[in-house]
PDB file of C-alpha atoms in Angstrom:
ATOM      1  CA  UNK R 280       0.000   0.000   0.000  1.00 80.00           C
ATOM      2  CA  UNK R 281       2.826   2.412   0.825  1.00 80.00           C
ATOM      3  CA  UNK R 282       4.546   1.668  -2.484  1.00 84.00           C
ATOM      4  CA  UNK R 283       1.319   2.197  -4.446  1.00 82.00           C
ATOM      5  CA  UNK R 284       0.555   5.476  -2.679  1.00 81.00           C
ATOM      6  CA  UNK R 285       4.133   6.660  -3.203  1.00 81.00           C
ATOM      7  CA  UNK R 286       3.919   5.822  -6.910  1.00 83.00           C
ATOM      8  CA  UNK R 287       0.637   7.751  -7.156  1.00 81.00           C
ATOM      9  CA  UNK R 288       2.290  10.738  -5.473  1.00 82.00           C
ATOM     10  CA  UNK R 289       5.132  10.478  -7.986  1.00 83.00           C
ATOM     11  CA  UNK R 290       2.650  10.436 -10.894  1.00 82.00           C
ATOM     12  CA  UNK R 291       1.096  13.674  -9.615  1.00 80.00           C
ATOM     13  CA  UNK R 292       4.527  15.273  -9.247  1.00 83.00           C
ATOM     14  CA  UNK R 293       5.529  14.040 -12.711  1.00 84.00           C
ATOM     15  CA  UNK R 294       2.543  15.810 -14.251  1.00 79.00           C
ATOM     16  CA  UNK R 295       3.464  19.129 -12.651  1.00 80.00           C
ATOM     17  CA  UNK R 296       7.095  18.654 -13.699  1.00 87.00           C
ATOM     18  CA  UNK R 297       6.136  18.117 -17.332  1.00 86.00           C
ATOM     19  CA  UNK R 298       3.765  21.105 -17.140  1.00 82.00           C
ATOM     20  CA  UNK R 299       6.579  23.383 -15.940  1.00 86.00           C
ATOM     21  CA  UNK R 300       8.938  22.188 -18.685  1.00 89.00           C
ATOM     22  CA  UNK R 301       6.272  22.520 -21.382  1.00 85.00           C
ATOM     23  CA  UNK R 302       5.522  26.046 -20.187  1.00 84.00           C
ATOM     24  CA  UNK R 303       9.004  27.550 -20.079  1.00 90.00           C
ATOM     25  CA  UNK R 304      11.214  25.559 -22.495  1.00 91.00           C
ATOM     26  CA  UNK R 305       9.425  26.473 -25.778  1.00 89.00           C
ATOM     27  CA  UNK R 306       9.565  30.145 -24.816  1.00 88.00           C
ATOM     28  CA  UNK R 307      13.314  29.762 -24.311  1.00 90.00           C
ATOM     29  CA  UNK R 308      13.789  28.444 -27.839  1.00 88.00           C
ATOM     30  CA  UNK R 309      14.272  24.831 -26.766  1.00 88.00           C
ATOM     31  CA  UNK R 310      13.096  21.773 -28.665  1.00 87.00           C
ATOM     32  CA  UNK R 311      11.858  18.338 -27.655  1.00 85.00           C
ATOM     33  CA  UNK R 312      15.337  17.192 -26.605  1.00 87.00           C
ATOM     34  CA  UNK R 313      15.771  20.280 -24.428  1.00 90.00           C
ATOM     35  CA  UNK R 314      12.387  19.645 -22.790  1.00 90.00           C
ATOM     36  CA  UNK R 315      13.433  16.061 -22.063  1.00 89.00           C
ATOM     37  CA  UNK R 316      16.693  17.191 -20.448  1.00 90.00           C
ATOM     38  CA  UNK R 317      14.915  19.818 -18.338  1.00 92.00           C
ATOM     39  CA  UNK R 318      12.428  17.190 -17.142  1.00 91.00           C
ATOM     40  CA  UNK R 319      15.317  14.821 -16.357  1.00 90.00           C
ATOM     41  CA  UNK R 320      17.099  17.550 -14.381  1.00 91.00           C
ATOM     42  CA  UNK R 321      13.948  18.398 -12.423  1.00 91.00           C
ATOM     43  CA  UNK R 322      13.292  14.736 -11.604  1.00 91.00           C
ATOM     44  CA  UNK R 323      16.907  14.157 -10.538  1.00 93.00           C
ATOM     45  CA  UNK R 324      16.966  17.190  -8.250  1.00 90.00           C
ATOM     46  CA  UNK R 325      13.545  16.259  -6.867  1.00 90.00           C
ATOM     47  CA  UNK R 326      14.988  12.872  -5.888  1.00 90.00           C
ATOM     48  CA  UNK R 327      18.028  14.481  -4.245  1.00 92.00           C
ATOM     49  CA  UNK R 328      15.849  16.969  -2.337  1.00 88.00           C
ATOM     50  CA  UNK R 329      13.474  14.215  -1.240  1.00 88.00           C
ATOM     51  CA  UNK R 330      16.346  12.116   0.132  1.00 90.00           C
ATOM     52  CA  UNK R 331      17.877  15.093   1.934  1.00 88.00           C
ATOM     53  CA  UNK R 332      14.641  16.150   3.601  1.00 87.00           C
ATOM     54  CA  UNK R 333      13.916  12.511   4.518  1.00 86.00           C
ATOM     55  CA  UNK R 334      17.311  12.002   6.171  1.00 87.00           C
ATOM     56  CA  UNK R 335      17.837  15.232   8.119  1.00 82.00           C
ATOM     57  CA  UNK R 336      15.257  17.747   6.917  1.00 76.00           C
ATOM     58  CA  UNK R 337      11.592  18.158   7.783  1.00 77.00           C
ATOM     59  CA  UNK R 338      11.041  14.406   7.143  1.00 81.00           C
ATOM     60  CA  UNK R 339       7.636  14.980   5.606  1.00 78.00           C
ATOM     61  CA  UNK R 340       6.054  12.015   3.723  1.00 75.00           C
ATOM     62  CA  UNK R 341       6.087  13.866   0.422  1.00 77.00           C
ATOM     63  CA  UNK R 342       8.053  14.108  -2.815  1.00 81.00           C
ATOM     64  CA  UNK R 343       9.955  17.386  -3.044  1.00 85.00           C
ATOM     65  CA  UNK R 344       8.999  18.383  -6.584  1.00 83.00           C
ATOM     66  CA  UNK R 345       9.757  21.634  -8.430  1.00 85.00           C
ATOM     67  CA  UNK R 346       8.059  24.642  -6.851  1.00 80.00           C
ATOM     68  CA  UNK R 347       5.426  26.573  -8.791  1.00 77.00           C
ATOM     69  CA  UNK R 348       6.346  29.650  -6.765  1.00 76.00           C
ATOM     70  CA  UNK R 349       9.347  30.220  -9.061  1.00 83.00           C
ATOM     71  CA  UNK R 350       7.551  29.825 -12.389  1.00 83.00           C
ATOM     72  CA  UNK R 351       6.413  33.447 -12.626  1.00 81.00           C
ATOM     73  CA  UNK R 352       9.928  34.706 -11.840  1.00 86.00           C
ATOM     74  CA  UNK R 353      11.489  32.291 -14.345  1.00 90.00           C
ATOM     75  CA  UNK R 354       9.100  33.478 -17.045  1.00 87.00           C
ATOM     76  CA  UNK R 355      10.187  37.024 -16.234  1.00 88.00           C
ATOM     77  CA  UNK R 356      13.816  36.057 -16.915  1.00 90.00           C
ATOM     78  CA  UNK R 357      12.797  34.357 -20.166  1.00 90.00           C
ATOM     79  CA  UNK R 358      10.893  37.438 -21.335  1.00 88.00           C
ATOM     80  CA  UNK R 359      13.783  39.745 -20.438  1.00 86.00           C
ATOM     81  CA  UNK R 360      16.078  37.744 -22.713  1.00 81.00           C
ATOM     82  CA  UNK R 361      13.610  37.385 -25.562  1.00 74.00           C
ATOM     83  CA  UNK R 362      14.891  40.619 -27.142  1.00 71.00           C
ATOM     84  CA  UNK R 363      18.560  39.545 -27.138  1.00 72.00           C
ATOM     85  CA  UNK R 364      20.185  38.537 -30.409  1.00 77.00           C
ATOM     86  CA  UNK R 365      21.267  34.913 -30.740  1.00 81.00           C
ATOM     87  CA  UNK R 366      22.555  33.028 -33.756  1.00 81.00           C
ATOM     88  CA  UNK R 367      20.109  30.153 -33.239  1.00 84.00           C
ATOM     89  CA  UNK R 368      17.459  28.874 -30.837  1.00 85.00           C
ATOM     90  CA  UNK R 369      19.891  26.440 -29.218  1.00 86.00           C
ATOM     91  CA  UNK R 370      22.223  29.290 -28.283  1.00 86.00           C
ATOM     92  CA  UNK R 371      19.311  31.249 -26.869  1.00 89.00           C
ATOM     93  CA  UNK R 372      18.144  28.245 -24.834  1.00 91.00           C
ATOM     94  CA  UNK R 373      21.645  27.587 -23.449  1.00 90.00           C
ATOM     95  CA  UNK R 374      22.148  31.227 -22.438  1.00 90.00           C
ATOM     96  CA  UNK R 375      18.690  31.491 -20.854  1.00 91.00           C
ATOM     97  CA  UNK R 376      18.868  28.225 -18.913  1.00 92.00           C
ATOM     98  CA  UNK R 377      22.211  29.268 -17.419  1.00 93.00           C
ATOM     99  CA  UNK R 378      20.730  32.561 -16.285  1.00 92.00           C
ATOM    100  CA  UNK R 379      17.758  30.732 -14.747  1.00 93.00           C
ATOM    101  CA  UNK R 380      19.993  28.206 -12.974  1.00 92.00           C
ATOM    102  CA  UNK R 381      22.126  30.988 -11.510  1.00 93.00           C
ATOM    103  CA  UNK R 382      19.054  32.856 -10.281  1.00 92.00           C
ATOM    104  CA  UNK R 383      17.636  29.682  -8.692  1.00 90.00           C
ATOM    105  CA  UNK R 384      20.934  28.969  -6.918  1.00 91.00           C
ATOM    106  CA  UNK R 385      20.970  32.445  -5.388  1.00 92.00           C
ATOM    107  CA  UNK R 386      17.294  32.267  -4.376  1.00 89.00           C
ATOM    108  CA  UNK R 387      17.802  28.818  -2.827  1.00 87.00           C
ATOM    109  CA  UNK R 388      20.605  30.160  -0.622  1.00 90.00           C
ATOM    110  CA  UNK R 389      18.235  32.891   0.574  1.00 89.00           C
ATOM    111  CA  UNK R 390      15.643  30.224   1.421  1.00 84.00           C
ATOM    112  CA  UNK R 391      18.251  28.182   3.299  1.00 84.00           C
ATOM    113  CA  UNK R 392      19.323  31.213   5.335  1.00 88.00           C
ATOM    114  CA  UNK R 393      15.732  32.132   6.153  1.00 85.00           C
ATOM    115  CA  UNK R 394      14.941  28.545   7.142  1.00 81.00           C
ATOM    116  CA  UNK R 395      17.910  27.658   9.329  1.00 84.00           C
ATOM    117  CA  UNK R 396      18.047  31.065  11.039  1.00 88.00           C
ATOM    118  CA  UNK R 397      14.358  30.768  12.045  1.00 85.00           C
ATOM    119  CA  UNK R 398      13.778  34.270  10.684  1.00 85.00           C
ATOM    120  CA  UNK R 399      10.851  33.068   8.588  1.00 79.00           C
ATOM    121  CA  UNK R 400       9.194  31.396  11.563  1.00 80.00           C
ATOM    122  CA  UNK R 401       9.420  34.612  13.558  1.00 84.00           C
ATOM    123  CA  UNK R 402       8.066  36.708  10.684  1.00 82.00           C
ATOM    124  CA  UNK R 403       5.034  34.467  10.118  1.00 80.00           C
ATOM    125  CA  UNK R 404       3.712  35.451  13.547  1.00 82.00           C
ATOM    126  CA  UNK R 405       2.992  38.895  12.131  1.00 82.00           C
ATOM    127  CA  UNK R 406       1.402  37.645   8.895  1.00 81.00           C
ATOM    128  CA  UNK R 407      -2.357  37.933   8.781  1.00 82.00           C
ATOM    129  CA  UNK R 408      -4.770  36.295   6.300  1.00 83.00           C
ATOM    130  CA  UNK R 409      -4.933  39.648   4.547  1.00 84.00           C
ATOM    131  CA  UNK R 410      -1.267  39.149   3.565  1.00 81.00           C
ATOM    132  CA  UNK R 411      -1.167  35.389   2.978  1.00 82.00           C
ATOM    133  CA  UNK R 412      -4.363  34.890   0.970  1.00 85.00           C
ATOM    134  CA  UNK R 413      -3.516  37.359  -1.861  1.00 84.00           C
ATOM    135  CA  UNK R 414      -0.019  35.870  -2.159  1.00 79.00           C
ATOM    136  CA  UNK R 415      -1.335  32.303  -2.443  1.00 78.00           C
ATOM    137  CA  UNK R 416      -4.077  33.367  -4.870  1.00 80.00           C
ATOM    138  CA  UNK R 417      -1.552  35.209  -7.033  1.00 77.00           C
ATOM    139  CA  UNK R 418       0.596  32.105  -7.482  1.00 70.00           C
ATOM    140  CA  UNK R 419      -2.304  29.642  -7.723  1.00 71.00           C
ATOM    141  CA  UNK R 420      -4.528  31.580 -10.121  1.00 73.00           C
ATOM    142  CA  UNK R 421      -1.560  32.529 -12.286  1.00 66.00           C
ATOM    143  CA  UNK R 422      -0.693  28.851 -12.787  1.00 65.00           C
ATOM    144  CA  UNK R 423      -4.352  27.890 -13.181  1.00 70.00           C
ATOM    145  CA  UNK R 424      -4.578  30.274 -16.134  1.00 65.00           C
ATOM    146  CA  UNK R 425      -1.646  28.473 -17.761  1.00 65.00           C
ATOM    147  CA  UNK R 426      -2.521  24.875 -16.912  1.00 67.00           C
ATOM    148  CA  UNK R 427      -6.296  24.448 -17.022  1.00 72.00           C
ATOM    149  CA  UNK R 428      -6.866  25.912 -20.541  1.00 73.00           C
ATOM    150  CA  UNK R 429      -4.636  23.121 -21.900  1.00 74.00           C
ATOM    151  CA  UNK R 430      -7.554  20.782 -21.220  1.00 77.00           C
ATOM    152  CA  UNK R 431      -9.352  22.443 -24.114  1.00 78.00           C
ATOM    153  CA  UNK R 432      -6.472  21.583 -26.474  1.00 81.00           C
ATOM    154  CA  UNK R 433      -7.683  17.974 -26.390  1.00 86.00           C
ATOM    155  CA  UNK R 434     -11.183  18.052 -24.978  1.00 88.00           C
ATOM    156  CA  UNK R 435     -11.939  14.402 -25.793  1.00 88.00           C
ATOM    157  CA  UNK R 436      -9.081  13.300 -23.494  1.00 90.00           C
ATOM    158  CA  UNK R 437      -9.030  16.039 -20.856  1.00 88.00           C
ATOM    159  CA  UNK R 438     -12.757  16.247 -20.153  1.00 90.00           C
ATOM    160  CA  UNK R 439     -13.296  12.463 -19.669  1.00 91.00           C
ATOM    161  CA  UNK R 440     -10.298  12.425 -17.301  1.00 90.00           C
ATOM    162  CA  UNK R 441     -11.754  15.265 -15.238  1.00 89.00           C
ATOM    163  CA  UNK R 442     -15.252  13.717 -15.141  1.00 91.00           C
ATOM    164  CA  UNK R 443     -13.987  10.193 -14.397  1.00 91.00           C
ATOM    165  CA  UNK R 444     -11.782  11.436 -11.547  1.00 88.00           C
ATOM    166  CA  UNK R 445     -14.625  13.380  -9.921  1.00 88.00           C
ATOM    167  CA  UNK R 446     -17.100  10.481 -10.265  1.00 89.00           C
ATOM    168  CA  UNK R 447     -14.567   7.942  -8.950  1.00 85.00           C
ATOM    169  CA  UNK R 448     -13.600   9.959  -5.892  1.00 81.00           C
ATOM    170  CA  UNK R 449     -17.022  11.316  -4.987  1.00 83.00           C
ATOM    171  CA  UNK R 450     -19.580   8.686  -6.039  1.00 83.00           C
ATOM    172  CA  UNK R 451     -18.245   5.291  -7.167  1.00 80.00           C
ATOM    173  CA  UNK R 452     -16.521   4.629  -3.856  1.00 73.00           C
ATOM    174  CA  UNK R 453     -19.932   4.529  -2.152  1.00 77.00           C
ATOM    175  CA  UNK R 454     -21.344   1.805  -4.424  1.00 77.00           C
ATOM    176  CA  UNK R 455     -19.499  -1.169  -2.951  1.00 73.00           C
ATOM    177  CA  UNK R 456     -17.516  -1.735   0.222  1.00 74.00           C
ATOM    178  CA  UNK R 457     -14.758  -3.580  -1.660  1.00 73.00           C
ATOM    179  CA  UNK R 458     -14.254  -0.780  -4.190  1.00 73.00           C
ATOM    180  CA  UNK R 459     -14.212   2.002  -1.619  1.00 78.00           C
ATOM    181  CA  UNK R 460     -10.643   1.538  -0.255  1.00 76.00           C
ATOM    182  CA  UNK R 461      -9.216   1.310  -3.771  1.00 77.00           C
ATOM    183  CA  UNK R 462     -11.072   4.284  -5.237  1.00 78.00           C
ATOM    184  CA  UNK R 463     -10.627   6.350  -2.109  1.00 77.00           C
ATOM    185  CA  UNK R 464      -6.836   6.002  -2.185  1.00 80.00           C
ATOM    186  CA  UNK R 465      -5.949   5.171  -5.785  1.00 81.00           C
ATOM    187  CA  UNK R 466      -8.589   6.979  -7.836  1.00 84.00           C
ATOM    188  CA  UNK R 467      -6.026   9.137  -9.608  1.00 83.00           C
ATOM    189  CA  UNK R 468      -3.822   6.174 -10.494  1.00 83.00           C
ATOM    190  CA  UNK R 469      -6.776   4.198 -11.878  1.00 85.00           C
ATOM    191  CA  UNK R 470      -8.108   7.157 -13.883  1.00 89.00           C
ATOM    192  CA  UNK R 471      -4.703   7.953 -15.400  1.00 88.00           C
ATOM    193  CA  UNK R 472      -4.341   4.335 -16.547  1.00 89.00           C
ATOM    194  CA  UNK R 473      -7.839   4.190 -18.042  1.00 92.00           C
ATOM    195  CA  UNK R 474      -7.594   7.514 -19.872  1.00 92.00           C
ATOM    196  CA  UNK R 475      -4.062   6.828 -21.141  1.00 91.00           C
ATOM    197  CA  UNK R 476      -5.272   3.518 -22.584  1.00 93.00           C
ATOM    198  CA  UNK R 477      -8.214   5.364 -24.151  1.00 93.00           C
ATOM    199  CA  UNK R 478      -5.866   7.933 -25.719  1.00 92.00           C
ATOM    200  CA  UNK R 479      -3.558   5.183 -26.998  1.00 92.00           C
ATOM    201  CA  UNK R 480      -6.497   3.379 -28.634  1.00 94.00           C
ATOM    202  CA  UNK R 481      -7.608   6.591 -30.376  1.00 91.00           C
ATOM    203  CA  UNK R 482      -4.050   7.162 -31.583  1.00 91.00           C
ATOM    204  CA  UNK R 483      -3.617   3.646 -33.003  1.00 92.00           C
ATOM    205  CA  UNK R 484      -7.114   3.692 -34.539  1.00 92.00           C
ATOM    206  CA  UNK R 485      -6.208   6.798 -36.565  1.00 89.00           C
ATOM    207  CA  UNK R 486      -8.645   9.206 -34.931  1.00 89.00           C
ATOM    208  CA  UNK R 487      -6.065  12.012 -35.185  1.00 89.00           C
ATOM    209  CA  UNK R 488      -4.622  11.337 -38.618  1.00 88.00           C
ATOM    210  CA  UNK R 489      -6.487  14.166 -40.353  1.00 87.00           C
ATOM    211  CA  UNK R 490      -6.548  16.905 -37.717  1.00 87.00           C
ATOM    212  CA  UNK R 491      -4.523  20.078 -37.252  1.00 86.00           C
ATOM    213  CA  UNK R 492      -0.982  19.818 -35.910  1.00 83.00           C
ATOM    214  CA  UNK R 493      -1.829  21.360 -32.536  1.00 81.00           C
ATOM    215  CA  UNK R 494      -4.472  18.678 -31.916  1.00 84.00           C
ATOM    216  CA  UNK R 495      -2.014  15.930 -32.838  1.00 84.00           C
ATOM    217  CA  UNK R 496       0.545  17.307 -30.403  1.00 81.00           C
ATOM    218  CA  UNK R 497      -2.004  17.540 -27.578  1.00 84.00           C
ATOM    219  CA  UNK R 498      -3.957  14.301 -28.124  1.00 87.00           C
ATOM    220  CA  UNK R 499      -1.677  11.684 -29.647  1.00 88.00           C
ATOM    221  CA  UNK R 500       0.379   9.520 -27.298  1.00 87.00           C
ATOM    222  CA  UNK R 501       3.322   9.382 -29.716  1.00 84.00           C
ATOM    223  CA  UNK R 502       3.890  13.103 -30.366  1.00 80.00           C
ATOM    224  CA  UNK R 503       5.828  14.353 -27.343  1.00 76.00           C
ATOM    225  CA  UNK R 504       9.160  13.048 -28.766  1.00 76.00           C
ATOM    226  CA  UNK R 505      10.614  13.149 -25.258  1.00 75.00           C
ATOM    227  CA  UNK R 506      11.799   9.540 -25.257  1.00 75.00           C
ATOM    228  CA  UNK R 507      13.134   9.493 -28.828  1.00 77.00           C
ATOM    229  CA  UNK R 508      14.985  12.815 -28.546  1.00 75.00           C
ATOM    230  CA  UNK R 509      16.575  12.192 -25.141  1.00 73.00           C
ATOM    231  CA  UNK R 510      20.053  10.570 -25.051  1.00 72.00           C
ATOM    232  CA  UNK R 511      20.564   7.602 -22.770  1.00 70.00           C
TER     233      UNK R 511
END
């Protein structure tokens, strides 16, 4: 049960990781191979962070995935460099990713100092809901505007996933006592497997052979090119 729940947690984190890479890498001039390497880097560092916090950190039962709090700032760096002159997109991507990595290193040191010095804990005593709620809404709604509209890019895959997940978690678990523990804990894992199989069947059956390129990229299960473009 622990292994299954951990794998489900990883699947959720993997989705957010891919969403971050798909959001920022194309704007940096990167291709499919660059997206694959960014995803690999995020997954590797997530594993390192998870091990560190498990051994001598907060020891929370969670996967330390990439933080959405930095996405808005990273996009600001990308936009600042969009006007620079580069010979090709690869050069632009390399220059931009180095700038982003440097900025993240500096910001992480600030977080470490704030955490280990207990300054942040002392400051939070003076934070009221009037301060916290707008900050959380700013980050959450900003990412919602980028992530949720992607459902409309492939409505025949995204909408069934959303409906099936809601029905499984809220209603199907009450139908039978045997199904309740499974759907209550593993609804997301089950729904991802069912919808992925559904998308694969549509792809093999040729449902997306004569559609626009954007629909193929969003709906087909063989159009991400992440596996084929990534070196071993």
